[in-house]
C-alpha positions as protocol buffer text, in pm:
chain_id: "A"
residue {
  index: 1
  type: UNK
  ca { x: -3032 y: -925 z: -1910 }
}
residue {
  index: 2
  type: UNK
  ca { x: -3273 y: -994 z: -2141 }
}
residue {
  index: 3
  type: UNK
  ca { x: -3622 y: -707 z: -2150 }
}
residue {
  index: 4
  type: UNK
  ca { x: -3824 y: -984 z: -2154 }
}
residue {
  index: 5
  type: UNK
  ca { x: -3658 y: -1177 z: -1855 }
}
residue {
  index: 6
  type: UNK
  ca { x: -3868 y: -1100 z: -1529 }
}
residue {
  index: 7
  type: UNK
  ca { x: -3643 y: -1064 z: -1230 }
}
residue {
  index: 8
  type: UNK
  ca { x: -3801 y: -1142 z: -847 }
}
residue {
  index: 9
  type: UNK
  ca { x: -3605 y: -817 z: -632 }
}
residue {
  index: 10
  type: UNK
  ca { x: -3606 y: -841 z: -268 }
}
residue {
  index: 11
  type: UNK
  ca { x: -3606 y: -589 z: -56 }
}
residue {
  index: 12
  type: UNK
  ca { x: -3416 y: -557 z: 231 }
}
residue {
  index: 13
  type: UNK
  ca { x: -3455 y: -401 z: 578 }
}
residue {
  index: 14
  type: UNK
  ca { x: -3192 y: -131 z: 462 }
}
residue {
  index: 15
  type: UNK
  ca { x: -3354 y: -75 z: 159 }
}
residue {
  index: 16
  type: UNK
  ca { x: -3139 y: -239 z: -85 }
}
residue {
  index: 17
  type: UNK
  ca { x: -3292 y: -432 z: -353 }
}
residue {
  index: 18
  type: UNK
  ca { x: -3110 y: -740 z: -539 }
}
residue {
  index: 19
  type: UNK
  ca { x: -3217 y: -1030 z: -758 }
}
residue {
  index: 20
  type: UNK
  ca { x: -3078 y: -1335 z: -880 }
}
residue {
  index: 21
  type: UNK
  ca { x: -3010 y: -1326 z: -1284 }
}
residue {
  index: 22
  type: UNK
  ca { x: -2818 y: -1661 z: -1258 }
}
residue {
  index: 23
  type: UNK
  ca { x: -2798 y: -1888 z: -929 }
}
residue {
  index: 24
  type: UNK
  ca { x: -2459 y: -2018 z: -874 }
}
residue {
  index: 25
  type: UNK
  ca { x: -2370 y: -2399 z: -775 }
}
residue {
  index: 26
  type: UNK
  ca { x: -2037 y: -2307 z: -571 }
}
residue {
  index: 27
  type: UNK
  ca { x: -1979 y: -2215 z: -277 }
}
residue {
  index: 28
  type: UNK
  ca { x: -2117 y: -1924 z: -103 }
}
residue {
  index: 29
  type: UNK
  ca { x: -2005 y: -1571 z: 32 }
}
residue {
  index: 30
  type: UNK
  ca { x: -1952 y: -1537 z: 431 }
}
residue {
  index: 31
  type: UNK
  ca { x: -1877 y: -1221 z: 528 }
}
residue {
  index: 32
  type: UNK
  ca { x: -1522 y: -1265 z: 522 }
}
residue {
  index: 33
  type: UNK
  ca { x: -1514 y: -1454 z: 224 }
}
residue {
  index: 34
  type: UNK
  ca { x: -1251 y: -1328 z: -65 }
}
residue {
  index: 35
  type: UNK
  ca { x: -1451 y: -1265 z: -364 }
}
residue {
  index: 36
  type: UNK
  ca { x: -1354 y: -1253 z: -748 }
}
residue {
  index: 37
  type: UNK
  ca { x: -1594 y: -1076 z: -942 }
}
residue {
  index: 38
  type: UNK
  ca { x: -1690 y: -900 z: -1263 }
}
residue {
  index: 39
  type: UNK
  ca { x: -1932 y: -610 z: -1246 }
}
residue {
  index: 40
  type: UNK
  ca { x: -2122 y: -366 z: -1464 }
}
residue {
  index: 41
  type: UNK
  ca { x: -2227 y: -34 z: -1325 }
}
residue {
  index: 42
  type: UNK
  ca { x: -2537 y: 204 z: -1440 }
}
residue {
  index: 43
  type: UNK
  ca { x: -2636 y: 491 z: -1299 }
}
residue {
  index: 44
  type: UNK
  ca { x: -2968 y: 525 z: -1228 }
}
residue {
  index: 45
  type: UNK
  ca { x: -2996 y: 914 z: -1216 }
}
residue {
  index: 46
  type: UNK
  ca { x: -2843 y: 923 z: -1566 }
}
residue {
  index: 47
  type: UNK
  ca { x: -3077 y: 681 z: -1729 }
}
residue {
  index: 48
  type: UNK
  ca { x: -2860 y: 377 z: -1668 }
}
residue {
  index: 49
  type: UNK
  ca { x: -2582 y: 504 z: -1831 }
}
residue {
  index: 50
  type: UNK
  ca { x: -2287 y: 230 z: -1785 }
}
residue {
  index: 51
  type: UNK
  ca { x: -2009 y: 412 z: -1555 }
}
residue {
  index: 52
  type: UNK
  ca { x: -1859 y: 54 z: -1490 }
}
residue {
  index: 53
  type: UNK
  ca { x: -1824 y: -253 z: -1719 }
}
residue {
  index: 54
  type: UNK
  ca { x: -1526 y: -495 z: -1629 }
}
residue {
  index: 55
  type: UNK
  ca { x: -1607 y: -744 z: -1925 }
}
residue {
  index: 56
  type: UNK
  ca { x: -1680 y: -511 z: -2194 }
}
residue {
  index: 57
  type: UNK
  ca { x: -1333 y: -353 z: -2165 }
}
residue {
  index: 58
  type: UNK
  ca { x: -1152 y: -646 z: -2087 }
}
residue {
  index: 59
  type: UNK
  ca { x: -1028 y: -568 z: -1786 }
}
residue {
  index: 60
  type: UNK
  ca { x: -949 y: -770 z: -1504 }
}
residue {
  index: 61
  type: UNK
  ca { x: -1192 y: -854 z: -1233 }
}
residue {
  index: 62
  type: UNK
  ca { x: -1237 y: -712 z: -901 }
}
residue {
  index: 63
  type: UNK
  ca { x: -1101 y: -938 z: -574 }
}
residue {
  index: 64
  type: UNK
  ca { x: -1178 y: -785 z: -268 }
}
residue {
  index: 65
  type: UNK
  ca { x: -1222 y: -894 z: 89 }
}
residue {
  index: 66
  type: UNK
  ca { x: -1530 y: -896 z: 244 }
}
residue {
  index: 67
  type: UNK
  ca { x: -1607 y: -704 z: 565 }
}
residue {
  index: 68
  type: UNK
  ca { x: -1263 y: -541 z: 521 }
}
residue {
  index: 69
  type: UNK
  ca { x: -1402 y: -158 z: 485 }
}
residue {
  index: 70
  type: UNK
  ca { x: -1303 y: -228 z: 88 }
}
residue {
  index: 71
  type: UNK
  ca { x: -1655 y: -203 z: -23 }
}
residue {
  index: 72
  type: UNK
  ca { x: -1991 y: -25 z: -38 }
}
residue {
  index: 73
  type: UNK
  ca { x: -2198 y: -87 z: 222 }
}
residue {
  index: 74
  type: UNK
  ca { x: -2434 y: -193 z: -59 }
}
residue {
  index: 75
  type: UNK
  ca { x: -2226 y: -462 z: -196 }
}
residue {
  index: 76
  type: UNK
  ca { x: -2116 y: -591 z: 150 }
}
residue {
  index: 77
  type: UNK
  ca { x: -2475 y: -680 z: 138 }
}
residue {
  index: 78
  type: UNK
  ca { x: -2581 y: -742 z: -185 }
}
residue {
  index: 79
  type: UNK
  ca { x: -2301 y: -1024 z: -225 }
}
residue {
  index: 80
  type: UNK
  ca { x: -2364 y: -1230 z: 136 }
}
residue {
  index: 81
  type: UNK
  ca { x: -2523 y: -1567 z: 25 }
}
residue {
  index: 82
  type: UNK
  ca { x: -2435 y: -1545 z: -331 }
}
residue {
  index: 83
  type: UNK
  ca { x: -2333 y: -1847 z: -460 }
}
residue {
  index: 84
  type: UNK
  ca { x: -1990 y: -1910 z: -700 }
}
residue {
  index: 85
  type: UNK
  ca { x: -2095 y: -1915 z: -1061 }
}
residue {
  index: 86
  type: UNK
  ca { x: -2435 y: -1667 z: -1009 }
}
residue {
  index: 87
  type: UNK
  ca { x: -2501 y: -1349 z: -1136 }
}
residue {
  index: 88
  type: UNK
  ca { x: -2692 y: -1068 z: -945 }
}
residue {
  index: 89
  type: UNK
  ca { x: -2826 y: -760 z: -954 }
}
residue {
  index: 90
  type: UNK
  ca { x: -2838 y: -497 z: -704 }
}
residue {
  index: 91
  type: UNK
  ca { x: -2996 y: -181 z: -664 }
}
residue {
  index: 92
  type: UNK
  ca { x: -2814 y: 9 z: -424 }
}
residue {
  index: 93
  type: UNK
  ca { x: -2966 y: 324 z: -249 }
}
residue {
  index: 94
  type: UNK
  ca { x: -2727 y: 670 z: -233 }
}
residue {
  index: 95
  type: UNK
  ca { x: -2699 y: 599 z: 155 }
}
residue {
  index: 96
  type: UNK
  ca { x: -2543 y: 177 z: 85 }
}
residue {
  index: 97
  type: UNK
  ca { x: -2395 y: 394 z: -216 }
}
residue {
  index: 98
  type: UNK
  ca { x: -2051 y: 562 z: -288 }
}
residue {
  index: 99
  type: UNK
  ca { x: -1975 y: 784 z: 7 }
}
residue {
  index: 100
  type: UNK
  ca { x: -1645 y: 911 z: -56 }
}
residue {
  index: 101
  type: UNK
  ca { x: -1374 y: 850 z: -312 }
}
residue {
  index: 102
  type: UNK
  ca { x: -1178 y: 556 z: -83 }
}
residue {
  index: 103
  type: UNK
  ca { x: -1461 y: 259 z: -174 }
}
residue {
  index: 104
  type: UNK
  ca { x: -1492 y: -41 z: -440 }
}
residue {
  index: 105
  type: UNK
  ca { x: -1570 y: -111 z: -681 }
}
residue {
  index: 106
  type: UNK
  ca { x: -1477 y: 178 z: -932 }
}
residue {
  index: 107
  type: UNK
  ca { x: -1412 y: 162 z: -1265 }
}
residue {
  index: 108
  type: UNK
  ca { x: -1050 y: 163 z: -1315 }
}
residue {
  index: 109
  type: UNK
  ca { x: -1054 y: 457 z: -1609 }
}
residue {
  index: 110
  type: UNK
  ca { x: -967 y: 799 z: -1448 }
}
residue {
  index: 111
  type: UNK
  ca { x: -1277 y: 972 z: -1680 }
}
residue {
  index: 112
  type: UNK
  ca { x: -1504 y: 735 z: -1588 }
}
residue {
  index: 113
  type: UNK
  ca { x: -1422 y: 778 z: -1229 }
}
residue {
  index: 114
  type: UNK
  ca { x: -1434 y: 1153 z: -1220 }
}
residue {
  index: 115
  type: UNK
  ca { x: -1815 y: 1121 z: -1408 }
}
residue {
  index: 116
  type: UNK
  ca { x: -1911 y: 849 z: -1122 }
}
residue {
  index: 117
  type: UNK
  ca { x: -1827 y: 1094 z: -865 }
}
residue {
  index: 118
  type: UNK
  ca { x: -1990 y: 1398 z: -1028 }
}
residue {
  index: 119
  type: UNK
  ca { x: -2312 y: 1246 z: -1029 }
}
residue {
  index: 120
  type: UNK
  ca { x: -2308 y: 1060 z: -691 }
}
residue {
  index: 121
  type: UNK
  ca { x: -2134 y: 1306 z: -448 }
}
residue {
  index: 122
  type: UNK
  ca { x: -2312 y: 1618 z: -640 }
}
residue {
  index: 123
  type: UNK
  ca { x: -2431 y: 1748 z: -294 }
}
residue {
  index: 124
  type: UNK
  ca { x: -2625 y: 2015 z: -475 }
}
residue {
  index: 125
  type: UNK
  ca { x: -2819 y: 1739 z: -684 }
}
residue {
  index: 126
  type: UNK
  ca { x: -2874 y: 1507 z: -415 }
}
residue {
  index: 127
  type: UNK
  ca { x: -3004 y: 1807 z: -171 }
}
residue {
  index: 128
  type: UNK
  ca { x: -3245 y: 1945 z: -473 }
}
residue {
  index: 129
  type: UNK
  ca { x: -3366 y: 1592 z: -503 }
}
residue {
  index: 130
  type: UNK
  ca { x: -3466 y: 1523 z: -124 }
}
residue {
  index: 131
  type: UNK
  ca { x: -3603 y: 1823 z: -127 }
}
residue {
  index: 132
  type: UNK
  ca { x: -3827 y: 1712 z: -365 }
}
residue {
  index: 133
  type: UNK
  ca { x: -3904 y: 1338 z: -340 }
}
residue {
  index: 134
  type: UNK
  ca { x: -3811 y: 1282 z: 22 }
}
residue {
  index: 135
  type: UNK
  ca { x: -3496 y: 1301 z: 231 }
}
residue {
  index: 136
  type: UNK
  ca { x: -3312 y: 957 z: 166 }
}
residue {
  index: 137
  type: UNK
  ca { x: -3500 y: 957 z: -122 }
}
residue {
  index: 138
  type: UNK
  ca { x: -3262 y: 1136 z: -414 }
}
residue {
  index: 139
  type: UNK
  ca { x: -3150 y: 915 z: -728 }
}
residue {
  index: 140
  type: UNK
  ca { x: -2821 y: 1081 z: -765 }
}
residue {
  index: 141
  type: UNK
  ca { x: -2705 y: 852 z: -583 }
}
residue {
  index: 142
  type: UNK
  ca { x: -2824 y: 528 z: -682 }
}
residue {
  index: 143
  type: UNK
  ca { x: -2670 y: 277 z: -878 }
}
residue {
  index: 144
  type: UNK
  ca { x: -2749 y: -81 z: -1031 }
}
residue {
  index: 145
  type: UNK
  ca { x: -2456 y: -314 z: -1042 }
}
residue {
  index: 146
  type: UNK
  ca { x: -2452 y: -659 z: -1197 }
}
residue {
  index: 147
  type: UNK
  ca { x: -2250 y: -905 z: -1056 }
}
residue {
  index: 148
  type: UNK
  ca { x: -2078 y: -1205 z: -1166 }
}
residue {
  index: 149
  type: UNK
  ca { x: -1904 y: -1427 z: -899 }
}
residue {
  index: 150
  type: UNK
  ca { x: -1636 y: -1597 z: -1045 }
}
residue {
  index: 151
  type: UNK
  ca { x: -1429 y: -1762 z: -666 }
}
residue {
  index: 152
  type: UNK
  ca { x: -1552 y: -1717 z: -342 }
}
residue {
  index: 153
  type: UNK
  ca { x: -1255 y: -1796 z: -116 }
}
residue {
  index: 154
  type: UNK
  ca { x: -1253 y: -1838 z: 278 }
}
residue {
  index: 155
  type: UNK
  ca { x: -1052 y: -1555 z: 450 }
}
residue {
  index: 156
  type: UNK
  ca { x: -683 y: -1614 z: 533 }
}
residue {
  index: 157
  type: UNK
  ca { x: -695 y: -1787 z: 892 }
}
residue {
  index: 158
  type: UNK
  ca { x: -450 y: -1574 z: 1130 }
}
residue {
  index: 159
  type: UNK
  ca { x: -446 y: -1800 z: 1394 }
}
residue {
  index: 160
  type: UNK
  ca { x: -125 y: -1977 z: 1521 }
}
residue {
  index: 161
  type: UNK
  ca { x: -9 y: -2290 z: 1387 }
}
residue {
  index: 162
  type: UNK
  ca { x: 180 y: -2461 z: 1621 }
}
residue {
  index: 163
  type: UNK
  ca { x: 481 y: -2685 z: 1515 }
}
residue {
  index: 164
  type: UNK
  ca { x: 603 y: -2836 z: 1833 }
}
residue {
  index: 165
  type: UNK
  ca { x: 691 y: -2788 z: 2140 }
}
residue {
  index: 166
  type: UNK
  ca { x: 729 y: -2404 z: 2290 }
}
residue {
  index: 167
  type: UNK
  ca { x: 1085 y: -2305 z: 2329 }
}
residue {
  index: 168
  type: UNK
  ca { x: 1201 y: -2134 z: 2620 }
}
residue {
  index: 169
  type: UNK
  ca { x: 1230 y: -1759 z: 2566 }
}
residue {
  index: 170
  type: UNK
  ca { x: 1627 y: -1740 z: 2673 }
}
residue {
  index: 171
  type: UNK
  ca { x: 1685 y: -2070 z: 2408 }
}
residue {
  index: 172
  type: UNK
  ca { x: 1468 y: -1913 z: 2147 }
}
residue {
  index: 173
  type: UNK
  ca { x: 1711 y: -1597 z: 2176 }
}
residue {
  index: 174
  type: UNK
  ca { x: 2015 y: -1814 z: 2176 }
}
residue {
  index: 175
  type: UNK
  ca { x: 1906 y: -1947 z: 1867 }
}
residue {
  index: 176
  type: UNK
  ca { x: 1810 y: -1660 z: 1684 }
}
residue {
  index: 177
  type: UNK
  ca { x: 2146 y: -1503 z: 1736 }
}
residue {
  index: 178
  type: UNK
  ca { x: 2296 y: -1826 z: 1620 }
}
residue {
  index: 179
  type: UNK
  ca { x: 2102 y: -1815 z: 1278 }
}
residue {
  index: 180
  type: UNK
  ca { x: 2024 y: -1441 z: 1269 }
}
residue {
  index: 181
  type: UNK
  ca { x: 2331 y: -1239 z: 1346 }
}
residue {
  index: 182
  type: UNK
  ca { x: 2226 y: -890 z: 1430 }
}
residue {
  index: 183
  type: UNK
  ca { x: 2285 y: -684 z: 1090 }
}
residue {
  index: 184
  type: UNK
  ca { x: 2420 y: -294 z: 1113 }
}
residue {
  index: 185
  type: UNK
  ca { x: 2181 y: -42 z: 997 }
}
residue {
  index: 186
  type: UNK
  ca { x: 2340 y: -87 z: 591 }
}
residue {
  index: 187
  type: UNK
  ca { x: 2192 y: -473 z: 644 }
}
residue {
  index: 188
  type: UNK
  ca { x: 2569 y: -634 z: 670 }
}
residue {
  index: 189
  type: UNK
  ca { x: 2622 y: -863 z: 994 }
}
residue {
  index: 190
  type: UNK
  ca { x: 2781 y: -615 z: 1303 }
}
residue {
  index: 191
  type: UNK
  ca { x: 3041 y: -871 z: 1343 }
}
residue {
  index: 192
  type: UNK
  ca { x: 3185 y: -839 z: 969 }
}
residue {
  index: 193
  type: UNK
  ca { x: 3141 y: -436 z: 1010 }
}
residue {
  index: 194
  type: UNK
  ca { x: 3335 y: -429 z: 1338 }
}
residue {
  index: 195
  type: UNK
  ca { x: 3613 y: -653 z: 1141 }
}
residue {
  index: 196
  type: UNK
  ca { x: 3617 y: -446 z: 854 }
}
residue {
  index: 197
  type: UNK
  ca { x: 3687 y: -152 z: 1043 }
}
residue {
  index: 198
  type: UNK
  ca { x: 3950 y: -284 z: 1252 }
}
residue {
  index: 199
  type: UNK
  ca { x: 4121 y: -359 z: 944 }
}
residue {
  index: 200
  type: UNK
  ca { x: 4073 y: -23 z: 855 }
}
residue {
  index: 201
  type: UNK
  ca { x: 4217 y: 128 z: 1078 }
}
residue {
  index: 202
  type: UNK
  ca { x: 4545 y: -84 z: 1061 }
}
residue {
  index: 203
  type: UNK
  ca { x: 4575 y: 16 z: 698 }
}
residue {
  index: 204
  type: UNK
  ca { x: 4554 y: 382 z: 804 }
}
residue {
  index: 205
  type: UNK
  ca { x: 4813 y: 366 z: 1108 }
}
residue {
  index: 206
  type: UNK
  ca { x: 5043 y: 195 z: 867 }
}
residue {
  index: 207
  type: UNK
  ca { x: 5065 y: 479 z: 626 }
}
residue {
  index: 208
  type: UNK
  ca { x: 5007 y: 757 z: 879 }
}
residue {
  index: 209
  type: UNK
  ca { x: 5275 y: 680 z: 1163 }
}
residue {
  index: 210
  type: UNK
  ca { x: 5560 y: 683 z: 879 }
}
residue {
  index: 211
  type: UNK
  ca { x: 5390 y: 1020 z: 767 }
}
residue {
  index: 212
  type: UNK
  ca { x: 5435 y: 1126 z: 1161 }
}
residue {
  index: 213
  type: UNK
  ca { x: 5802 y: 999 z: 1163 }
}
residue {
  index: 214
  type: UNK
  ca { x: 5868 y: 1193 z: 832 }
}
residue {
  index: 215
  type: UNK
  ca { x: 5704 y: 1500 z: 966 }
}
residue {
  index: 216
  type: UNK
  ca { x: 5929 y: 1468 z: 1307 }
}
residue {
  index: 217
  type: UNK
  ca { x: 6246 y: 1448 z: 1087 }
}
residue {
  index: 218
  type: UNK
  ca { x: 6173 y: 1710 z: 901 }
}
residue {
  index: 219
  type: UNK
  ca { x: 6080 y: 1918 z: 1208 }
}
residue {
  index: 220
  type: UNK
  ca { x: 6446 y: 1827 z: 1344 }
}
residue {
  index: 221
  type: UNK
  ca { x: 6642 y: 1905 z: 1042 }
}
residue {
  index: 222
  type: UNK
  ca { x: 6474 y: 2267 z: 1040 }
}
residue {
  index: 223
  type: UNK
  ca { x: 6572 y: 2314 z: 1425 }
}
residue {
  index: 224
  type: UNK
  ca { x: 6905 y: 2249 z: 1324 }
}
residue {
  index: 225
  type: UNK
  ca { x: 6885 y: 2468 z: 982 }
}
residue {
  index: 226
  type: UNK
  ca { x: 6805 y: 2749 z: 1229 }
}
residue {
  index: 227
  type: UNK
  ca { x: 7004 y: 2701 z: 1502 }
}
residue {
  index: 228
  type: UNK
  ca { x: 7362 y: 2717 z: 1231 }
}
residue {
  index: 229
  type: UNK
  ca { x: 7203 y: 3041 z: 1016 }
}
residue {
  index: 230
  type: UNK
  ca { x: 7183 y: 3214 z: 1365 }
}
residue {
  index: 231
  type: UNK
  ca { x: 7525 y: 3161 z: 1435 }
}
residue {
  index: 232
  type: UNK
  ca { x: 7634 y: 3247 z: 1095 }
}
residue {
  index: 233
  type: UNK
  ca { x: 7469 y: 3582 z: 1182 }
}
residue {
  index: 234
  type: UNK
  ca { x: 7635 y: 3651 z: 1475 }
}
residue {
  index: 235
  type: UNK
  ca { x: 7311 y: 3576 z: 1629 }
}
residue {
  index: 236
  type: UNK
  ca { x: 7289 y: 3361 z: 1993 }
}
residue {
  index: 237
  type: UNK
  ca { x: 7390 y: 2980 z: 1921 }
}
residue {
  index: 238
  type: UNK
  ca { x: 7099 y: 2876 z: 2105 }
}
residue {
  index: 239
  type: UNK
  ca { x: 6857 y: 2589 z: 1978 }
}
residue {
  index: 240
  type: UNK
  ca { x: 6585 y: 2839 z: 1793 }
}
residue {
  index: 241
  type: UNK
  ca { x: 6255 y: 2633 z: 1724 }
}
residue {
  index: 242
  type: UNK
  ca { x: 6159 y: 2708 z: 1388 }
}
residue {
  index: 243
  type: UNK
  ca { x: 5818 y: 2888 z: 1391 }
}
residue {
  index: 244
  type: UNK
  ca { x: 5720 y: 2736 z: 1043 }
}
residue {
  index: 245
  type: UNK
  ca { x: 5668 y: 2345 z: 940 }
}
């Protein structure tokens, strides 16, 4: 903006002030509008030094929601009746301001952040500065954001569309098992995991039960290996069972 340009602020009921740079032809911001915007940022407690400049750096514009808790109170307000295509300012009081860390917009540069919030959540500052001009009334806080509205969207309906008549809830089960066979907790359907296993376990009784059959031989053959050294011995003839495997 221009020095010379003369802007006409209005001043709100909450104390926000905002004025019109460029009116916009498009349509306007509800407050559940999706918004695309560029902004630029200034501090006003650090002589308008730019924290915040989307264009400048190239960077990609902001799209938010509106009344979604993703902004400032100050730009939830600042934006309503803003037209596509405008430009505004706003001059946002510390209590419409940056509260916390968790709002938008910020710039998206990690130093630029951490200076933003060193100057407007400096308790210390913005204490000294009630003290002094008023409470409600420190600067610390306040910031001046142009805005330029590039879409203005209408918010995502989540209302039901209906496509027909309503299924009966013992059909509608029917055919969701028919298209949507329940899935084990790996994702694969319980019907191939149940088949896989069977086969499974065939495999393993196949080369197990000849294991068992060996093992029984074996077991045999040793009975009889101890029964004929005991004899040889002079020991009792009687069927020993062989205490090893």
């Amino acid at each position: 903006v221009h020095s010379s340009q003369q802007l006409s602020f209005v001043t709100t009921e909450s104390g926000l002030r905002w004025a019109d740079i460029k009116t916009g032809s498009g349509d306007t911001v509800a407050p559940s509008s999706r918004v695309t915007f560029h902004a630029v940022g200034r501090l006003v407690g650090k002589q308008g030094w730019v924290y915040m400049n989307t264009q400048a750096e190239e960077d990609e514009p902001y799209r938010l929601t509106m009344g979604s808790g993703q902004l400032i109170d100050g730009m939830e307000e600042g934006l309503l009746g803003m037209r596509q295509g405008g430009t505004r300012r706003l001059v946002i009081p510390s209590r419409l301001g940056y509260k916390d860390r968790a709002h938008e917009p910020v710039p998206r540069s990690f130093g630029q952040r951490q200076r933003l919030y060193g100057t407007v959540l400096n308790e210390n500052r913005r204490r000294q500065e009630s003290e002094g001009l008023g409470a409600g009334n420190d600067v610390a806080g306040v910031v001046a954001i142009d805005v330029q509205l590039i879409t203005v969207r209408p918010a995502v309906s989540s209302a039901r569309v209906s496509r027909g008549p309503l299924m009966p809830a013992a059909a509608m089960a029917a055919a969701v098992d028919d298209h949507w066979p329940p899935l084990s907790s790996s994702g694969v359907p319980l019907e191939a995991v149940v088949a896989s296993k069977a086969q499974s376990t065939q495999r393993a009784a196949a080369l197990v039960l000849p294991l068992l059959a060996y093992k029984a031989a074996a077991t045999l053959q040793g009975v009889r290996l101890q029964w004929y050294l005991d004899c040889v011995r002079g020991r009792s003839c009687e069927i020993l069972l062989a205490s090893g495997e």
